[in-house]
Amino acid sequence: MKKRAAVGMVLSIALGASSFLFQQPAEAKGGEEIRYSKEYKTPAYIGEKWSKPKNLKNEEIVWAYLHAKKSLFKLKGDVKSQFKILKQEKDSLGMTHYRVQEVYHGIPVYGSDQTVHTDRDGNVTSFFGTVIPDLGAKKIQTTAKIGKEQAVQIVRKDLEAQPGNISRLASDPDTGLYIYPHQGNYYLAYHVKVSVIQPEPGYWHYFINAVNGEVIRKYNTVHQLTGSGRGVLGDRKTFEVDHKYGKYYLKGTSRGGGIKTYNAYHVIYESQLPGTMVSSKTNYFLDGAAVDAHAYAEKVYDYFKNVHGRNSYDGNGAPVISSVHVGRNWNNAAWIGTQMVYGDGDGIVFRPLSGALDVVGHELTHAITEKTANLEYHNESGALNESISDIFGAMVDSGDWLLGEDVYTPKQSGDAFRSMSNPTQYDQPDHYSRYVRLPDTPDGDYGGVHINSGINNKAAYLLAEGGTHYGVNVTGIGRAKTAKIYYRALTLYLTSRSTFADMRQAAIKAATDLYGSASQEVQSVKNAYSAVGVY
């Protein structure tokens, strides 16, 4: 039996349920290029050069633009009461980028976020995102009848009802109040994000009805699946350490808020994380999993800092924390909101997962995604979330287009758990016509996020390396340019509910910004996505 069978039966079952669906390209109207949201029938993308009114600047331009597009977005009333500008960022090209949030009576609407982009003269060049039309006409409860603390207790009780012993959560889980659209209804809800260790590590998202305390939805984004030392594979690595009170610690202080690595072998509850900082009597460390986690975290940090100018995952120098030896024979690694956790594997499916540079890069990219586009972890946006982590995992570990080959099935050589160059080798689709429609449930991989990521992975591979796929020829532009395009698309253009079609448009826009609209890079982006059936 080939090794890929270890990934689980869901992959082989899922491919048998493929839907042969094609996406529709954007339409052009009077100089505007518009692509509409299938769900709300409002623009998900607008490309144009919208000339700003005279004497307007900064946020005033955004308000004027949204007002001018009211009819397209099917909005009524004052747009200033329906949106909030969250962030303004000027880039090295002289462009200014705004992140915007739709609100209802001042309460943010979950998943309804947008980006508006202006050139150096203040003219709007593009809009990305989801706008829910005419929310003001809907009667949505805006007064919470339970508090944040009660919502957290409801989450705690629900988790404790699951098999295993989960009795200690973080003292102050990340909790926010939103209007939450779900299955055609609109709820006033708390979004509670909490990490757990038992019965296995998880990073849970709960939506709790703020009126009656019911659990509306829940999902887990951890899906089953200058000192020196030797790593998991026996290779010697050099990295920064700290010396204090006669001991050496896996703590580097020269990068942002620091690179810190902990041993979580004795950790039972999430509140005990990150564990005990890994130490040694000498500056030579023997714990291979810890050595790799620490050295690779440094490499990933340096990659994003040196190549993309990003200071840690939040852009503001947050400490990069890793815990190794998490769980017992846990075959996984994960970003859990504030840090990375790595299992030791069971020795059959995986060896310690921190032993793969691309795995470490993958997990830290999840952290960057959470701080930027915040792609929702289900259906197409979830598949993009996974794919973008794969892309940057492959960029950091640039020797091949495989994922996890250094730690997967240690007793059998020559394989991996995903291939970006040939997704079908590991039961992933490589074209949108083979998109796998699965239920948005844990058993359905939340709509196939780890399965359908192969489509965008293939596009990224073609963009970098070139080739002919489904009869479409793509001229490769190399890894470096491909990485710059995807980084810009992720951090500036994508929003929480972006689809594959949005990804295509964001990549085109990023390539246009960087290399010009008539460049080979832009044409290669278009061809790469055409080759995988995304328009």
XYZ file of C-alpha atoms in Angstrom:
535
model
C 0.000 0.000 0.000
C 1.342 3.428 -0.853
C 2.142 5.755 1.976
C -0.481 8.343 1.177
C -3.108 5.959 2.529
C -2.022 7.116 5.974
C -3.574 10.531 5.465
C -7.005 9.104 6.081
C -9.929 7.599 4.262
C -11.618 10.962 3.850
C -9.319 11.829 0.931
C -10.128 8.824 -1.196
C -13.819 9.057 -0.386
C -13.888 12.786 -1.099
C -12.436 12.590 -4.572
C -15.245 10.321 -5.619
C -17.656 13.125 -4.804
C -16.028 15.771 -6.991
C -18.240 18.358 -8.653
C -17.336 19.500 -12.145
C -17.936 23.206 -11.673
C -16.368 26.166 -13.405
C -16.132 29.736 -12.210
C -17.289 32.753 -14.129
C -14.836 35.529 -14.972
C -15.339 39.118 -13.878
C -17.452 41.330 -16.118
C -16.502 44.782 -17.372
C -18.909 47.710 -17.128
C -18.005 51.204 -18.256
C -14.329 50.928 -17.362
C -15.030 48.949 -14.206
C -14.133 45.289 -13.904
C -16.574 43.746 -11.438
C -16.923 40.259 -10.005
C -19.967 39.592 -7.856
C -20.358 37.569 -4.674
C -22.414 34.447 -5.347
C -23.999 34.658 -1.908
C -24.953 38.334 -1.688
C -24.916 39.419 -5.365
C -22.828 42.450 -4.423
C -19.332 43.167 -5.794
C -16.576 40.998 -4.326
C -14.024 42.765 -6.532
C -13.998 46.066 -8.398
C -11.039 47.057 -10.544
C -10.944 50.560 -12.003
C -9.352 53.965 -11.619
C -11.884 55.945 -9.618
C -10.794 59.578 -9.518
C -11.116 61.052 -6.054
C -13.019 64.308 -5.586
C -10.795 67.335 -5.139
C -9.490 68.274 -1.701
C -10.228 64.858 -0.188
C -7.498 62.831 1.494
C -6.928 59.653 3.474
C -10.105 58.206 5.028
C -12.284 60.840 3.355
C -11.484 59.169 0.025
C -12.748 55.799 1.290
C -16.006 57.297 2.549
C -16.561 59.098 -0.763
C -15.835 55.905 -2.703
C -18.227 53.768 -0.651
C -20.900 56.448 -1.002
C -20.408 56.503 -4.788
C -20.838 52.703 -4.915
C -23.921 52.532 -2.672
C -26.206 51.297 -5.420
C -23.786 48.533 -6.415
C -23.556 47.362 -2.804
C -27.337 47.739 -2.341
C -26.887 50.042 0.633
C -29.181 52.718 2.003
C -28.456 55.580 4.356
C -25.147 57.044 5.497
C -22.221 54.727 4.707
C -20.253 56.118 7.657
C -22.737 54.461 9.997
C -22.382 51.135 8.169
C -18.593 50.745 8.004
C -15.543 51.263 10.167
C -12.032 51.839 8.847
C -9.749 49.515 10.807
C -6.338 50.204 9.325
C -4.527 52.503 6.907
C -1.158 51.447 5.489
C 1.090 53.124 2.927
C 3.504 50.841 1.071
C 6.872 51.336 -0.606
C 5.194 51.838 -3.997
C 3.328 54.901 -2.722
C -0.030 53.115 -2.651
C -2.321 53.332 0.383
C -4.349 50.365 1.589
C -7.380 50.487 3.880
C -8.963 47.598 5.796
C -12.654 48.209 6.358
C -15.292 46.438 8.460
C -19.056 46.454 7.917
C -20.936 47.272 11.132
C -24.543 47.116 12.319
C -25.387 49.740 14.934
C -21.680 49.942 15.668
C -21.231 46.165 16.086
C -18.812 44.523 13.615
C -20.365 42.050 11.169
C -18.322 38.860 11.226
C -16.856 37.938 7.831
C -17.927 41.197 6.196
C -14.584 42.909 5.784
C -13.192 44.789 2.829
C -10.024 46.355 1.455
C -9.877 49.596 -0.546
C -6.701 50.613 -2.392
C -5.539 53.956 -3.756
C -2.628 54.972 -5.970
C -0.055 57.601 -4.986
C -2.484 60.333 -6.112
C -5.329 59.051 -3.957
C -7.403 57.555 -6.785
C -9.062 54.237 -5.936
C -7.714 51.370 -8.031
C -9.435 48.359 -6.496
C -11.881 47.011 -3.933
C -11.926 43.506 -2.469
C -14.277 41.933 0.046
C -17.773 41.010 1.096
C -20.575 43.509 1.717
C -23.894 42.259 3.060
C -26.557 44.430 1.411
C -29.051 46.574 3.322
C -28.386 45.222 6.788
C -30.119 48.291 8.186
C -33.480 46.912 7.056
C -33.006 43.741 9.091
C -34.141 43.528 12.692
C -31.157 42.090 14.530
C -30.846 41.967 18.299
C -28.065 44.278 19.500
C -28.340 43.941 23.284
C -26.446 41.053 24.836
C -28.212 39.228 27.659
C -25.143 37.256 28.683
C -21.649 38.595 29.291
C -18.256 37.518 27.981
C -17.555 35.512 31.117
C -20.768 33.523 30.684
C -19.913 32.863 27.039
C -16.514 31.491 28.069
C -18.162 29.261 30.681
C -20.502 27.886 28.000
C -17.464 27.070 25.863
C -15.743 25.430 28.826
C -18.804 23.290 29.572
C -19.139 22.223 25.942
C -15.477 21.245 25.722
C -15.635 19.326 28.993
C -18.552 17.313 27.611
C -16.224 15.919 24.952
C -14.207 12.754 25.599
C -11.085 13.517 27.598
C -10.289 15.744 30.519
C -10.399 19.440 29.643
C -10.847 21.482 32.777
C -8.424 24.387 32.458
C -8.581 26.965 29.708
C -6.701 30.205 29.286
C -7.727 32.669 31.982
C -8.803 35.230 29.403
C -9.689 33.649 26.034
C -9.887 35.986 23.049
C -13.574 36.982 22.976
C -15.336 39.536 20.758
C -18.960 40.553 20.146
C -20.198 40.401 16.536
C -23.215 40.227 14.322
C -22.745 36.692 13.021
C -24.376 35.676 9.694
C -25.092 31.958 9.677
C -27.325 29.901 7.385
C -29.415 32.899 6.350
C -29.901 34.255 9.869
C -28.139 37.016 11.793
C -27.164 36.567 15.418
C -25.638 38.763 18.076
C -22.835 36.424 19.085
C -19.602 36.137 20.999
C -16.675 34.751 19.034
C -14.542 32.871 21.563
C -11.115 31.541 20.543
C -9.543 29.090 22.948
C -6.649 26.633 22.922
C -6.773 23.210 24.574
C -4.277 20.407 25.112
C -6.451 17.453 26.178
C -7.621 15.065 24.838
C -5.434 16.420 22.023
C -4.209 19.916 21.115
C -6.801 22.159 19.514
C -7.499 25.789 18.645
C -11.281 26.107 18.893
C -13.499 28.871 17.548
C -16.956 29.137 19.131
C -19.864 31.396 18.225
C -22.137 31.769 21.256
C -25.571 33.389 20.943
C -25.287 36.489 23.140
C -29.040 36.483 23.777
C -29.749 32.893 24.862
C -26.319 31.284 25.240
C -26.761 28.636 22.538
C -23.750 27.359 20.608
C -24.397 28.555 17.050
C -21.254 27.077 15.528
C -17.909 25.684 16.587
C -14.848 24.453 14.743
C -11.279 23.455 15.452
C -8.527 24.874 13.248
C -6.098 22.183 14.417
C -7.046 19.371 12.091
C -5.818 15.803 12.656
C -3.350 15.358 10.603
C 24.516 30.765 19.195
C 24.377 27.519 20.745
C 24.304 24.316 18.818
C 22.760 20.879 18.793
C 21.576 18.082 16.573
C 18.106 18.046 15.068
C 15.607 15.259 14.541
C 17.562 13.975 11.523
C 20.919 14.186 13.299
C 22.118 17.323 11.495
C 24.043 19.926 13.471
C 22.460 23.376 13.788
C 23.659 26.678 15.219
C 21.280 29.194 16.763
C 21.001 31.975 19.328
C 20.714 31.036 23.020
C 20.651 32.811 26.366
C 23.003 32.172 29.296
C 21.750 32.777 32.806
C 22.490 31.409 36.280
C 24.953 28.877 34.925
C 22.599 27.401 32.290
C 21.961 27.882 28.593
C 18.406 28.386 27.355
C 16.720 28.150 23.958
C 15.946 31.846 23.986
C 17.172 34.289 21.367
C 16.702 38.018 21.944
C 17.972 39.646 18.735
C 14.826 39.006 16.685
C 11.780 41.093 17.615
C 10.364 39.995 20.968
C 12.559 36.906 20.900
C 12.581 33.294 19.720
C 11.692 31.015 22.640
C 11.383 27.240 22.746
C 9.783 25.163 25.509
C 9.358 21.534 26.529
C 5.665 20.702 27.019
C 6.080 17.002 27.791
C 4.486 17.346 31.235
C 1.825 19.850 30.138
C -1.715 18.543 30.619
C -3.776 21.740 30.489
C -3.638 24.683 28.104
C -3.067 27.034 31.033
C 0.283 25.283 31.608
C 1.610 26.203 28.176
C 4.168 26.960 26.920
C 5.818 24.590 29.409
C 9.418 24.727 30.647
C 12.013 26.596 28.631
C 14.493 24.122 27.160
C 17.856 24.390 28.897
C 21.275 22.748 28.930
C 24.317 22.821 31.204
C 26.422 23.567 28.128
C 25.697 25.421 24.910
C 25.188 22.093 23.161
C 21.574 20.876 23.180
C 20.589 17.220 22.862
C 16.802 17.534 22.414
C 16.484 17.210 18.618
C 12.850 18.304 18.439
C 13.620 21.450 20.448
C 16.766 22.207 18.447
C 14.832 22.040 15.178
C 11.869 24.059 16.453
C 14.216 26.804 17.646
C 16.560 26.901 14.661
C 13.739 26.714 12.128
C 11.731 29.427 13.900
C 14.790 31.658 13.493
C 15.008 30.780 9.792
C 11.328 31.494 9.165
C 11.486 34.760 11.095
C 14.550 35.805 9.088
C 12.884 34.865 5.801
C 9.847 37.082 6.379
C 11.999 39.907 7.802
C 14.673 39.894 5.111
C 12.511 39.080 2.081
C 9.207 40.753 2.928
C 10.174 43.293 5.595
C 7.855 41.744 8.190
C 8.912 41.903 11.841
C 7.476 38.670 13.270
C 4.042 37.281 12.504
C 2.133 40.356 13.713
C 4.435 42.838 11.985
C 5.277 44.394 15.359
C 7.940 42.079 16.741
C 5.798 39.626 18.685
C 7.800 36.845 20.381
C 7.858 33.569 18.467
C 7.083 30.796 20.954
C 7.299 27.071 20.258
C 6.440 24.116 22.485
C 7.710 20.636 21.603
C 6.734 17.183 22.919
C 3.069 18.227 22.988
C 0.593 15.408 23.610
C 1.531 11.760 23.493
C 2.672 10.513 20.086
C 0.693 13.391 18.556
C 0.906 13.328 14.754
C 0.488 17.045 14.196
C 1.758 20.586 14.539
C -0.333 23.721 14.893
C -0.565 27.444 15.445
C -2.929 27.927 18.414
C -3.375 31.678 18.480
C -0.334 32.726 20.502
C 2.294 30.088 19.763
C 3.233 26.952 17.831
C 2.879 23.439 19.247
C 4.613 20.354 17.859
C 3.893 16.703 18.488
C 6.512 13.961 18.551
C 4.646 11.748 16.100
C 4.044 8.061 16.620
C 7.161 6.962 14.741
C 5.052 5.381 12.001
C 3.120 8.192 10.335
C 5.400 10.977 11.614
C 8.620 11.592 13.492
C 8.759 14.832 15.580
C 7.107 17.428 13.367
C 9.408 20.285 14.301
C 12.044 18.412 12.277
C 10.680 19.828 8.995
C 11.497 23.414 8.032
C 8.482 23.578 5.719
C 6.171 22.494 8.572
C 7.517 25.278 10.799
C 7.126 27.741 7.920
C 3.588 26.487 7.309
C 2.523 27.023 10.929
C 4.074 30.472 11.279
C 2.342 31.517 8.063
C -0.981 30.590 9.686
C -0.083 33.176 12.332
C 0.576 35.816 9.661
C -2.698 34.958 7.923
C -4.592 35.357 11.199
C -3.097 38.832 11.639
C -3.784 39.962 8.047
C -6.456 38.480 5.764
C -7.772 36.273 8.612
C -9.115 33.742 6.114
C -12.026 31.798 7.605
C -11.180 28.152 8.126
C -13.785 26.465 5.966
C -14.672 25.907 2.314
C -12.686 27.950 -0.232
C -11.320 30.531 2.210
C -10.092 27.689 4.424
C -8.457 25.941 1.472
C -6.699 29.221 0.644
C -5.604 29.481 4.278
C -3.974 26.059 4.032
C -2.547 26.688 0.566
C -0.883 29.966 1.494
C 0.779 28.239 4.444
C 1.972 25.523 2.062
C 3.269 28.134 -0.387
C 5.416 29.903 2.183
C 6.475 26.629 3.753
C 7.845 25.728 0.314
C 9.419 29.162 -0.104
C 11.319 28.855 3.172
C 12.317 25.241 2.437
C 13.107 25.948 -1.198
C 14.723 22.711 -2.323
C 11.539 21.116 -3.633
C 7.757 21.438 -3.841
C 6.958 18.738 -1.296
C 5.509 19.307 2.162
C 6.655 17.407 5.221
C 8.952 14.978 3.415
C 11.536 15.173 6.227
C 9.158 13.924 8.931
C 6.476 11.894 7.131
C 6.522 8.075 7.442
C 10.095 7.841 8.726
C 10.400 4.143 7.872
C 9.719 4.786 4.195
C 11.722 7.251 2.127
C 10.851 9.327 -0.901
C 7.391 10.589 -0.059
C 5.588 13.491 1.623
C 2.100 14.358 2.777
C 1.475 16.911 0.009
C 2.996 17.809 -3.347
C 2.494 21.251 -4.850
C 3.874 20.208 -8.223
C 1.592 17.182 -8.454
C -1.287 17.449 -5.953
C -3.037 14.374 -7.345
C -0.120 12.233 -6.137
C -1.543 12.665 -2.635
C -5.236 12.668 -3.483
C -5.716 16.413 -3.940
C -7.405 18.027 -6.950
C -5.226 20.060 -9.304
C -8.051 21.831 -11.162
C -11.243 23.604 -10.105
C -13.313 21.174 -12.159
C -12.248 18.551 -9.604
C -13.081 20.669 -6.553
C -14.302 18.349 -3.797
C -17.538 19.447 -2.160
C -17.608 18.175 1.401
C -19.771 19.154 4.380
C -18.575 22.019 6.556
C -18.001 19.670 9.504
C -14.948 18.157 11.226
C -15.507 14.864 9.384
C -15.772 16.805 6.127
C -12.480 18.610 6.776
C -14.529 21.826 7.130
C -15.430 21.734 3.469
C -12.189 20.099 2.347
C -9.657 22.719 3.421
C -6.720 20.273 3.340
C -7.951 18.677 0.119
C -8.932 21.583 -2.131
C -5.802 23.518 -1.190
C -4.156 21.492 -3.958
C -5.817 23.688 -6.596
C -4.170 26.904 -5.428
C -0.941 25.038 -4.676
C -0.779 23.911 -8.295
C -1.343 27.476 -9.507
C 1.515 28.728 -7.319
C 3.813 25.976 -8.560
C 3.002 26.770 -12.209
C 3.555 30.470 -11.598
C 7.020 29.819 -10.189
C 8.217 26.952 -12.379
C 6.072 27.180 -15.502
C 4.628 24.302 -17.498
C 1.559 23.207 -19.413
C -1.496 22.083 -17.482
C -4.904 21.227 -18.953
C -3.654 22.638 -22.258
C -2.696 26.046 -20.819
C 0.953 27.077 -21.085
C 2.429 29.063 -18.196
C 5.769 30.865 -18.296
C 7.455 30.516 -14.911
C 8.650 33.659 -13.129
C 10.682 32.000 -10.348
C 10.163 31.464 -6.649
C 11.250 34.928 -5.517
C 8.717 36.854 -7.602
C 6.005 34.301 -6.863
C 6.581 34.756 -3.126
C 6.388 38.544 -3.395
C 3.095 38.314 -5.287
C 1.482 35.968 -2.766
C 2.755 37.919 0.226
C 1.324 41.157 -1.150
C -1.963 39.469 -2.037
C -2.263 37.957 1.447
C -1.376 41.008 3.489
C -3.089 43.714 1.426
C -5.869 42.311 -0.756
C -7.435 39.120 0.571
C -10.241 39.280 3.132
C -11.737 36.757 5.528
C -14.137 35.130 3.062
C -12.015 35.294 -0.076
C -12.634 32.590 -2.663
C -10.325 31.064 -5.272
C -11.568 33.653 -7.762
C -10.678 36.386 -5.255
C -7.234 34.826 -4.891
C -6.723 35.013 -8.653
C -7.772 38.654 -8.736
C -5.622 39.523 -5.711
C -2.582 37.860 -7.289
C -3.168 39.747 -10.555
C -3.449 43.028 -8.647
C -0.315 42.299 -6.616
C 1.648 41.420 -9.763
C 0.368 44.564 -11.472
C 1.517 46.701 -8.539
C 4.960 45.114 -8.492
C 5.741 44.592 -12.168
C 3.239 46.578 -14.261
C -0.005 45.658 -16.004
C 1.720 44.675 -19.271
C 4.367 42.520 -17.585
C 5.092 38.843 -18.123
C 4.473 38.370 -14.407
C 0.846 39.496 -14.709
C 0.282 37.319 -17.764
C 1.807 34.346 -15.967
C -0.525 34.845 -12.996
C -3.519 34.897 -15.324
C -2.329 31.794 -17.155
C -1.506 29.912 -13.946
C -5.042 30.364 -12.649
C -6.578 29.623 -16.038
C -4.568 26.391 -16.038
C -6.288 25.309 -12.811
C -9.734 26.458 -13.943
C -10.030 29.551 -11.738
C -11.335 32.676 -13.464
